[in-house]
mmCIF file of C-alpha atoms in Angstrom:
data_model
loop_
_atom_site.group_PDB
_atom_site.id
_atom_site.type_symbol
_atom_site.label_atom_id
_atom_site.label_comp_id
_atom_site.label_asym_id
_atom_site.label_seq_id
_atom_site.Cartn_x
_atom_site.Cartn_y
_atom_site.Cartn_z
ATOM 1 C CA UNK A 6 0.029 2.092 32.278
ATOM 2 C CA UNK A 7 2.752 4.371 33.327
ATOM 3 C CA UNK A 8 4.938 2.108 31.911
ATOM 4 C CA UNK A 9 3.792 0.359 28.760
ATOM 5 C CA UNK A 10 6.129 2.756 25.722
ATOM 6 C CA UNK A 11 3.452 0.738 22.983
ATOM 7 C CA UNK A 12 0.305 -0.686 22.760
ATOM 8 C CA UNK A 13 -1.566 -2.269 20.787
ATOM 9 C CA UNK A 14 -5.467 -2.777 20.994
ATOM 10 C CA UNK A 15 -6.575 -5.031 18.219
ATOM 11 C CA UNK A 16 -4.771 -4.465 15.810
ATOM 12 C CA UNK A 17 -5.898 -5.188 11.529
ATOM 13 C CA UNK A 18 -4.007 -4.701 9.004
ATOM 14 C CA UNK A 19 -5.903 -5.744 6.054
ATOM 15 C CA UNK A 20 -4.640 -6.246 2.211
ATOM 16 C CA UNK A 21 -6.664 -5.865 -0.438
ATOM 17 C CA UNK A 22 -6.496 -8.413 -3.387
ATOM 18 C CA UNK A 23 -7.470 -6.967 -7.341
ATOM 19 C CA UNK A 24 -9.300 -8.486 -10.061
ATOM 20 C CA UNK A 25 -11.122 -8.465 -12.842
ATOM 21 C CA UNK A 26 -10.732 -6.063 -15.877
ATOM 22 C CA UNK A 27 -11.329 -2.533 -12.834
ATOM 23 C CA UNK A 28 -9.333 -4.629 -10.672
ATOM 24 C CA UNK A 29 -12.224 -4.316 -8.291
ATOM 25 C CA UNK A 30 -11.140 -5.584 -4.406
ATOM 26 C CA UNK A 31 -12.469 -9.057 -5.143
ATOM 27 C CA UNK A 32 -10.710 -10.091 -1.073
ATOM 28 C CA UNK A 33 -8.707 -9.195 1.700
ATOM 29 C CA UNK A 34 -5.577 -10.531 2.748
ATOM 30 C CA UNK A 35 -6.034 -10.788 6.623
ATOM 31 C CA UNK A 36 -2.683 -9.637 7.610
ATOM 32 C CA UNK A 37 -2.689 -8.881 11.029
ATOM 33 C CA UNK A 38 -6.193 -9.869 12.961
ATOM 34 C CA UNK A 39 -6.941 -8.336 16.227
ATOM 35 C CA UNK A 40 -3.835 -8.332 17.865
ATOM 36 C CA UNK A 41 -4.016 -6.996 20.720
ATOM 37 C CA UNK A 42 -0.308 -6.538 23.164
ATOM 38 C CA UNK A 43 2.206 -3.392 25.262
ATOM 39 C CA UNK A 44 5.737 -3.119 25.005
ATOM 40 C CA UNK A 45 6.840 -1.541 28.219
ATOM 41 C CA UNK A 46 10.076 0.640 28.812
ATOM 42 C CA UNK A 47 13.281 -1.174 28.232
ATOM 43 C CA UNK A 48 11.479 -4.450 27.837
ATOM 44 C CA UNK A 49 12.387 -6.792 24.752
ATOM 45 C CA UNK A 50 9.596 -8.380 23.335
ATOM 46 C CA UNK A 51 9.886 -11.033 21.326
ATOM 47 C CA UNK A 52 7.601 -12.034 18.397
ATOM 48 C CA UNK A 53 7.830 -15.913 16.989
ATOM 49 C CA UNK A 54 6.571 -18.256 13.803
ATOM 50 C CA UNK A 55 6.112 -19.377 10.454
ATOM 51 C CA UNK A 56 7.345 -16.678 7.563
ATOM 52 C CA UNK A 57 3.967 -15.118 6.847
ATOM 53 C CA UNK A 58 1.692 -15.005 9.783
ATOM 54 C CA UNK A 59 1.836 -11.444 9.856
ATOM 55 C CA UNK A 60 5.010 -10.006 12.357
ATOM 56 C CA UNK A 61 6.803 -7.934 10.050
ATOM 57 C CA UNK A 62 3.419 -5.149 9.612
ATOM 58 C CA UNK A 63 2.535 -5.368 13.393
ATOM 59 C CA UNK A 64 6.014 -3.128 13.866
ATOM 60 C CA UNK A 65 5.429 -1.697 10.232
ATOM 61 C CA UNK A 66 1.364 -1.068 11.336
ATOM 62 C CA UNK A 67 3.070 0.297 15.203
ATOM 63 C CA UNK A 68 5.669 2.541 13.031
ATOM 64 C CA UNK A 69 2.740 3.550 10.581
ATOM 65 C CA UNK A 70 4.064 2.631 7.934
ATOM 66 C CA UNK A 71 1.310 1.149 6.104
ATOM 67 C CA UNK A 72 -1.883 2.299 6.714
ATOM 68 C CA UNK A 73 -4.390 0.042 9.993
ATOM 69 C CA UNK A 74 -7.585 -1.525 8.595
ATOM 70 C CA UNK A 75 -8.804 -0.813 12.636
ATOM 71 C CA UNK A 76 -7.976 -0.787 15.774
ATOM 72 C CA UNK A 77 -5.442 1.566 17.555
ATOM 73 C CA UNK A 78 -1.604 1.923 18.122
ATOM 74 C CA UNK A 79 -0.407 4.060 21.246
ATOM 75 C CA UNK A 80 3.266 5.126 21.914
ATOM 76 C CA UNK A 81 3.830 7.325 25.186
ATOM 77 C CA UNK A 82 0.193 7.418 25.326
ATOM 78 C CA UNK A 83 -0.882 9.087 21.594
ATOM 79 C CA UNK A 84 -2.643 7.500 18.967
ATOM 80 C CA UNK A 85 -0.399 6.500 16.837
ATOM 81 C CA UNK A 86 -2.882 7.647 13.410
ATOM 82 C CA UNK A 87 -4.796 10.375 14.919
ATOM 83 C CA UNK A 88 -1.277 12.426 14.473
ATOM 84 C CA UNK A 89 -1.041 14.720 12.326
ATOM 85 C CA UNK A 90 1.898 14.740 9.999
ATOM 86 C CA UNK A 91 3.681 17.519 11.438
ATOM 87 C CA UNK A 92 3.090 15.781 14.859
ATOM 88 C CA UNK A 93 3.840 12.498 13.107
ATOM 89 C CA UNK A 94 7.274 13.716 12.311
ATOM 90 C CA UNK A 95 8.058 15.200 15.892
ATOM 91 C CA UNK A 96 8.516 11.259 16.882
ATOM 92 C CA UNK A 97 9.815 9.918 13.866
ATOM 93 C CA UNK A 98 13.391 9.500 16.067
ATOM 94 C CA UNK A 99 11.825 7.967 18.656
ATOM 95 C CA UNK A 100 10.617 5.116 16.872
ATOM 96 C CA UNK A 101 13.512 3.530 14.294
ATOM 97 C CA UNK A 102 13.875 0.388 12.368
ATOM 98 C CA UNK A 103 16.303 -2.232 11.792
ATOM 99 C CA UNK A 104 15.543 -4.230 9.124
ATOM 100 C CA UNK A 105 16.049 -7.485 7.606
ATOM 101 C CA UNK A 106 17.578 -7.142 4.638
ATOM 102 C CA UNK A 107 21.045 -5.871 5.305
ATOM 103 C CA UNK A 108 21.875 -5.467 1.698
ATOM 104 C CA UNK A 109 19.082 -3.742 0.181
ATOM 105 C CA UNK A 110 18.185 -1.521 2.752
ATOM 106 C CA UNK A 111 21.453 0.430 2.343
ATOM 107 C CA UNK A 112 22.066 2.944 -0.466
ATOM 108 C CA UNK A 113 24.713 1.776 -2.574
ATOM 109 C CA UNK A 114 25.492 5.294 -3.714
ATOM 110 C CA UNK A 115 25.565 6.802 -0.475
ATOM 111 C CA UNK A 116 28.799 6.669 1.818
ATOM 112 C CA UNK A 117 27.904 5.092 5.556
ATOM 113 C CA UNK A 118 28.355 8.950 6.894
ATOM 114 C CA UNK A 119 26.073 9.797 4.627
ATOM 115 C CA UNK A 120 23.581 6.572 5.513
ATOM 116 C CA UNK A 121 23.754 7.390 8.999
ATOM 117 C CA UNK A 122 23.700 11.568 9.832
ATOM 118 C CA UNK A 123 21.430 11.488 6.867
ATOM 119 C CA UNK A 124 18.243 11.593 9.887
ATOM 120 C CA UNK A 125 19.839 14.077 12.006
ATOM 121 C CA UNK A 126 20.056 16.452 8.813
ATOM 122 C CA UNK A 127 16.977 15.898 7.531
ATOM 123 C CA UNK A 128 14.966 16.185 11.488
ATOM 124 C CA UNK A 129 17.416 19.143 11.866
ATOM 125 C CA UNK A 130 18.810 17.793 15.190
ATOM 126 C CA UNK A 131 22.359 19.333 14.600
ATOM 127 C CA UNK A 132 24.188 21.638 12.561
ATOM 128 C CA UNK A 133 26.230 19.880 8.967
ATOM 129 C CA UNK A 134 28.900 20.725 11.160
ATOM 130 C CA UNK A 135 28.595 18.541 14.140
ATOM 131 C CA UNK A 136 27.208 15.381 12.044
ATOM 132 C CA UNK A 137 30.775 13.704 11.031
ATOM 133 C CA UNK A 138 31.760 13.303 14.582
ATOM 134 C CA UNK A 139 28.267 12.156 16.414
ATOM 135 C CA UNK A 140 27.926 9.832 13.432
ATOM 136 C CA UNK A 141 31.281 8.540 14.161
ATOM 137 C CA UNK A 142 30.619 8.563 17.699
ATOM 138 C CA UNK A 143 27.757 5.688 17.302
ATOM 139 C CA UNK A 144 30.224 3.776 14.948
ATOM 140 C CA UNK A 145 31.791 3.158 17.250
ATOM 141 C CA UNK A 146 28.847 2.595 19.938
ATOM 142 C CA UNK A 147 28.403 -0.683 17.077
ATOM 143 C CA UNK A 148 31.659 -1.786 16.892
ATOM 144 C CA UNK A 149 32.939 -0.272 13.166
ATOM 145 C CA UNK A 150 35.700 2.464 12.993
ATOM 146 C CA UNK A 151 35.485 5.530 12.456
ATOM 147 C CA UNK A 152 37.498 5.530 9.281
ATOM 148 C CA UNK A 153 34.548 3.358 8.112
ATOM 149 C CA UNK A 154 32.555 6.766 7.676
ATOM 150 C CA UNK A 155 33.865 7.343 4.047
ATOM 151 C CA UNK A 156 33.161 3.913 3.043
ATOM 152 C CA UNK A 157 30.858 2.427 0.768
ATOM 153 C CA UNK A 158 27.626 -0.362 1.949
ATOM 154 C CA UNK A 159 29.460 -2.605 -0.873
ATOM 155 C CA UNK A 160 32.855 -2.598 1.071
ATOM 156 C CA UNK A 161 31.526 -3.826 3.884
ATOM 157 C CA UNK A 162 30.583 -7.517 5.586
ATOM 158 C CA UNK A 163 26.647 -8.524 5.590
ATOM 159 C CA UNK A 164 27.906 -9.174 9.983
ATOM 160 C CA UNK A 165 29.188 -4.823 9.587
ATOM 161 C CA UNK A 166 26.351 -4.053 6.943
ATOM 162 C CA UNK A 167 23.370 -4.571 9.498
ATOM 163 C CA UNK A 168 26.161 -2.797 12.067
ATOM 164 C CA UNK A 169 26.074 -0.062 10.197
ATOM 165 C CA UNK A 170 22.140 -0.337 10.200
ATOM 166 C CA UNK A 171 22.147 -0.443 13.896
ATOM 167 C CA UNK A 172 23.524 2.542 13.929
ATOM 168 C CA UNK A 173 21.461 4.927 11.119
ATOM 169 C CA UNK A 174 18.102 3.565 14.392
ATOM 170 C CA UNK A 175 20.909 4.573 16.769
ATOM 171 C CA UNK A 176 21.848 7.899 15.680
ATOM 172 C CA UNK A 177 18.710 9.780 16.966
ATOM 173 C CA UNK A 178 18.404 8.311 20.320
ATOM 174 C CA UNK A 179 14.863 6.365 19.819
ATOM 175 C CA UNK A 180 12.776 5.009 22.818
ATOM 176 C CA UNK A 181 11.430 2.322 21.193
ATOM 177 C CA UNK A 182 12.665 -0.054 17.796
ATOM 178 C CA UNK A 183 11.619 -2.638 15.878
ATOM 179 C CA UNK A 184 14.049 -4.672 14.908
ATOM 180 C CA UNK A 185 12.613 -6.972 12.380
ATOM 181 C CA UNK A 186 14.827 -9.966 11.719
ATOM 182 C CA UNK A 187 18.033 -8.305 12.047
ATOM 183 C CA UNK A 188 19.970 -11.477 11.765
ATOM 184 C CA UNK A 189 17.916 -13.907 9.889
ATOM 185 C CA UNK A 190 20.382 -13.547 6.896
ATOM 186 C CA UNK A 191 23.486 -13.341 8.902
ATOM 187 C CA UNK A 192 26.340 -16.800 9.835
ATOM 188 C CA UNK A 193 25.661 -18.514 12.688
ATOM 189 C CA UNK A 194 28.850 -16.379 14.124
ATOM 190 C CA UNK A 195 28.278 -13.374 13.497
ATOM 191 C CA UNK A 196 24.187 -13.957 14.597
ATOM 192 C CA UNK A 197 25.763 -14.153 18.182
ATOM 193 C CA UNK A 198 27.556 -10.624 17.482
ATOM 194 C CA UNK A 199 24.801 -8.938 16.688
ATOM 195 C CA UNK A 200 22.343 -10.220 19.117
ATOM 196 C CA UNK A 201 25.293 -8.925 21.882
ATOM 197 C CA UNK A 202 25.753 -5.974 20.757
ATOM 198 C CA UNK A 203 21.870 -5.235 21.043
ATOM 199 C CA UNK A 204 21.285 -5.816 24.024
ATOM 200 C CA UNK A 205 24.516 -4.356 25.523
ATOM 201 C CA UNK A 206 23.640 -1.280 23.592
ATOM 202 C CA UNK A 207 19.669 -2.005 24.945
ATOM 203 C CA UNK A 208 21.400 -1.857 28.616
ATOM 204 C CA UNK A 209 23.579 1.202 28.089
ATOM 205 C CA UNK A 210 20.893 3.486 26.258
ATOM 206 C CA UNK A 211 17.831 1.835 27.822
ATOM 207 C CA UNK A 212 15.231 1.787 24.968
ATOM 208 C CA UNK A 213 12.655 -1.322 23.488
ATOM 209 C CA UNK A 214 12.546 -3.612 21.171
ATOM 210 C CA UNK A 215 10.009 -5.607 19.225
ATOM 211 C CA UNK A 216 12.578 -8.604 17.833
ATOM 212 C CA UNK A 217 10.440 -10.271 15.230
ATOM 213 C CA UNK A 218 11.915 -13.225 14.390
ATOM 214 C CA UNK A 219 11.541 -17.328 13.327
ATOM 215 C CA UNK A 220 14.573 -18.587 15.379
ATOM 216 C CA UNK A 221 12.927 -19.462 18.847
ATOM 217 C CA UNK A 222 16.805 -19.553 20.293
ATOM 218 C CA UNK A 223 17.732 -16.343 19.112
ATOM 219 C CA UNK A 224 14.683 -14.776 20.968
ATOM 220 C CA UNK A 225 14.746 -16.707 24.278
ATOM 221 C CA UNK A 226 18.144 -14.534 24.492
ATOM 222 C CA UNK A 227 17.331 -11.377 23.453
ATOM 223 C CA UNK A 228 13.389 -11.468 25.044
ATOM 224 C CA UNK A 229 11.886 -10.735 27.806
ATOM 225 C CA UNK A 230 8.350 -11.781 26.920
ATOM 226 C CA UNK A 231 7.739 -13.827 24.032
ATOM 227 C CA UNK A 232 4.830 -13.318 21.896
ATOM 228 C CA UNK A 233 3.910 -16.315 19.157
ATOM 229 C CA UNK A 234 1.808 -15.494 16.263
ATOM 230 C CA UNK A 235 0.381 -17.790 13.563
ATOM 231 C CA UNK A 236 -2.445 -16.651 10.407
ATOM 232 C CA UNK A 237 -1.961 -12.331 11.431
ATOM 233 C CA UNK A 238 -3.041 -13.639 15.633
ATOM 234 C CA UNK A 239 -1.398 -13.717 18.675
ATOM 235 C CA UNK A 240 -1.708 -17.399 19.900
ATOM 236 C CA UNK A 241 0.760 -17.633 23.308
ATOM 237 C CA UNK A 242 2.449 -14.204 25.141
ATOM 238 C CA UNK A 243 4.414 -15.451 28.591
ATOM 239 C CA UNK A 244 7.476 -14.302 29.946
ATOM 240 C CA UNK A 245 10.857 -15.895 28.072
ATOM 241 C CA UNK A 246 11.042 -18.696 30.578
ATOM 242 C CA UNK A 247 7.461 -19.713 31.159
ATOM 243 C CA UNK A 248 6.806 -19.889 27.631
ATOM 244 C CA UNK A 249 9.949 -22.589 27.318
ATOM 245 C CA UNK A 250 9.178 -23.990 30.539
ATOM 246 C CA UNK A 251 5.343 -24.476 29.985
ATOM 247 C CA UNK A 252 3.869 -23.819 26.860
ATOM 248 C CA UNK A 253 0.501 -24.844 26.336
ATOM 249 C CA UNK A 254 -0.741 -23.815 22.784
ATOM 250 C CA UNK A 255 -0.251 -26.609 20.774
ATOM 251 C CA UNK A 256 0.904 -24.681 18.432
ATOM 252 C CA UNK A 257 3.769 -23.064 20.458
ATOM 253 C CA UNK A 258 4.839 -26.896 21.907
ATOM 254 C CA UNK A 259 5.455 -27.741 18.323
ATOM 255 C CA UNK A 260 7.776 -24.676 17.769
ATOM 256 C CA UNK A 261 9.537 -25.567 19.973
ATOM 257 C CA UNK A 262 9.807 -29.583 19.159
ATOM 258 C CA UNK A 263 12.059 -27.936 16.634
ATOM 259 C CA UNK A 264 14.290 -26.104 18.352
ATOM 260 C CA UNK A 265 17.429 -27.774 18.424
ATOM 261 C CA UNK A 266 18.590 -29.516 22.001
ATOM 262 C CA UNK A 267 22.546 -28.280 22.332
ATOM 263 C CA UNK A 268 23.692 -31.963 23.725
ATOM 264 C CA UNK A 269 23.596 -34.916 21.545
ATOM 265 C CA UNK A 270 22.786 -37.270 24.051
ATOM 266 C CA UNK A 271 19.106 -35.663 24.691
ATOM 267 C CA UNK A 272 15.974 -36.562 22.496
ATOM 268 C CA UNK A 273 12.864 -33.568 22.275
ATOM 269 C CA UNK A 274 9.419 -35.487 20.840
ATOM 270 C CA UNK A 275 9.233 -33.990 17.920
ATOM 271 C CA UNK A 276 6.035 -32.690 17.180
ATOM 272 C CA UNK A 277 4.885 -32.467 13.545
ATOM 273 C CA UNK A 278 2.210 -30.326 11.948
ATOM 274 C CA UNK A 279 0.173 -32.303 9.003
ATOM 275 C CA UNK A 280 -1.091 -29.988 6.452
ATOM 276 C CA UNK A 281 -0.064 -27.168 4.634
ATOM 277 C CA UNK A 282 -0.670 -22.936 5.845
ATOM 278 C CA UNK A 283 -4.197 -21.972 5.350
ATOM 279 C CA UNK A 284 -4.065 -18.255 2.904
ATOM 280 C CA UNK A 285 -4.533 -15.391 5.288
ATOM 281 C CA UNK A 286 -6.696 -14.428 2.900
ATOM 282 C CA UNK A 287 -8.877 -16.964 3.387
ATOM 283 C CA UNK A 288 -8.882 -18.407 6.759
ATOM 284 C CA UNK A 289 -10.142 -21.134 7.933
ATOM 285 C CA UNK A 290 -13.304 -20.783 10.489
ATOM 286 C CA UNK A 291 -13.248 -20.773 15.008
ATOM 287 C CA UNK A 292 -9.614 -21.058 15.774
ATOM 288 C CA UNK A 293 -7.249 -20.882 12.816
ATOM 289 C CA UNK A 294 -5.098 -23.288 13.774
ATOM 290 C CA UNK A 295 -7.484 -26.518 14.366
ATOM 291 C CA UNK A 296 -6.931 -27.765 10.566
ATOM 292 C CA UNK A 297 -3.461 -28.449 11.806
ATOM 293 C CA UNK A 298 -4.105 -29.338 15.246
ATOM 294 C CA UNK A 299 -4.042 -33.437 16.403
ATOM 295 C CA UNK A 300 -6.359 -32.183 19.476
ATOM 296 C CA UNK A 301 -9.176 -30.027 17.403
ATOM 297 C CA UNK A 302 -12.894 -30.938 18.725
ATOM 298 C CA UNK A 303 -16.489 -29.571 16.944
ATOM 299 C CA UNK A 304 -15.856 -26.078 19.198
ATOM 300 C CA UNK A 305 -12.775 -25.799 17.708
ATOM 301 C CA UNK A 306 -13.864 -25.576 14.098
ATOM 302 C CA UNK A 307 -17.385 -23.056 15.048
ATOM 303 C CA UNK A 308 -15.872 -21.136 17.461
ATOM 304 C CA UNK A 309 -12.742 -18.733 17.581
ATOM 305 C CA UNK A 310 -10.775 -18.838 21.004
ATOM 306 C CA UNK A 311 -10.941 -16.539 23.433
ATOM 307 C CA UNK A 312 -7.292 -14.858 24.383
ATOM 308 C CA UNK A 313 -6.739 -14.667 27.802
ATOM 309 C CA UNK A 314 -4.706 -13.653 30.987
ATOM 310 C CA UNK A 315 -4.063 -17.929 32.688
ATOM 311 C CA UNK A 316 -2.131 -16.133 35.089
ATOM 312 C CA UNK A 317 1.717 -15.328 35.776
ATOM 313 C CA UNK A 318 1.238 -12.756 32.940
ATOM 314 C CA UNK A 319 0.427 -15.857 30.757
ATOM 315 C CA UNK A 320 -1.878 -15.434 27.891
ATOM 316 C CA UNK A 321 -3.202 -18.257 25.425
ATOM 317 C CA UNK A 322 -5.985 -18.772 22.845
ATOM 318 C CA UNK A 323 -7.608 -21.925 23.282
ATOM 319 C CA UNK A 324 -10.527 -23.953 24.164
ATOM 320 C CA UNK A 325 -8.541 -26.604 25.116
ATOM 321 C CA UNK A 326 -6.660 -23.934 28.263
#
């Protein structure tokens, strides 16, 4: 489609499990197992699910930081995995990532000016003499002072560090940003500041986000559409209001039942999932969720449900629908 910036088709990313004396491949961890989605220009697609469901791996595979096993990833209608190293380097500035941990993602030996401005020099976008001015300009946009350019990461709080991470992603004027749980390591009061900042910057600069999180409240606030992942597969995808008001998949219903209500007089019926999450190295046959689903039928154990559009751009993979 003309408005699409990213399109993912039947993406699979498996990691080998090695064992024995000769370290032969004895199996695979199926981190991403047949995911298809698209992200439009200027849109935020939220991706939620339990830890280990493959959210981060999808983001890293789209950016080609991790190699795919099968499937295709298109950025501006170019297949990312068909590009040569030279061509890939040309589109790198347009695809950026904000890392989850604001503590380990910043080099402690470099100043903020060097961390944020490094990519400008590396890609030859600006001459060295103009880099400092551009860095100060972007730091200001991200809510930091211009004198912070000379300081080191250990001199900042968690929220300030994440702002530095956002500035590093924005300095190249990207068209698409993977935000990998950008607020999970921060205090709740700081989380709202960072999420609002990211939303404001998107409004001003018009880029797209893949916003990865396990916090459904944060995802609702910033996203236009939300995808729900379980064990490497996308089980539901819909516009945010449609997903929250009319969840169809039993897993989505269970996740939403755990979201706290701001009004203490209201009560929500909590859906407690039974059993543990199966291993992605040995996922169940049929529907992967059937081992924990209270509505599971015999068909669910044998046949994998088709991922289909049920109307209003609401996609779901469930035999009950």
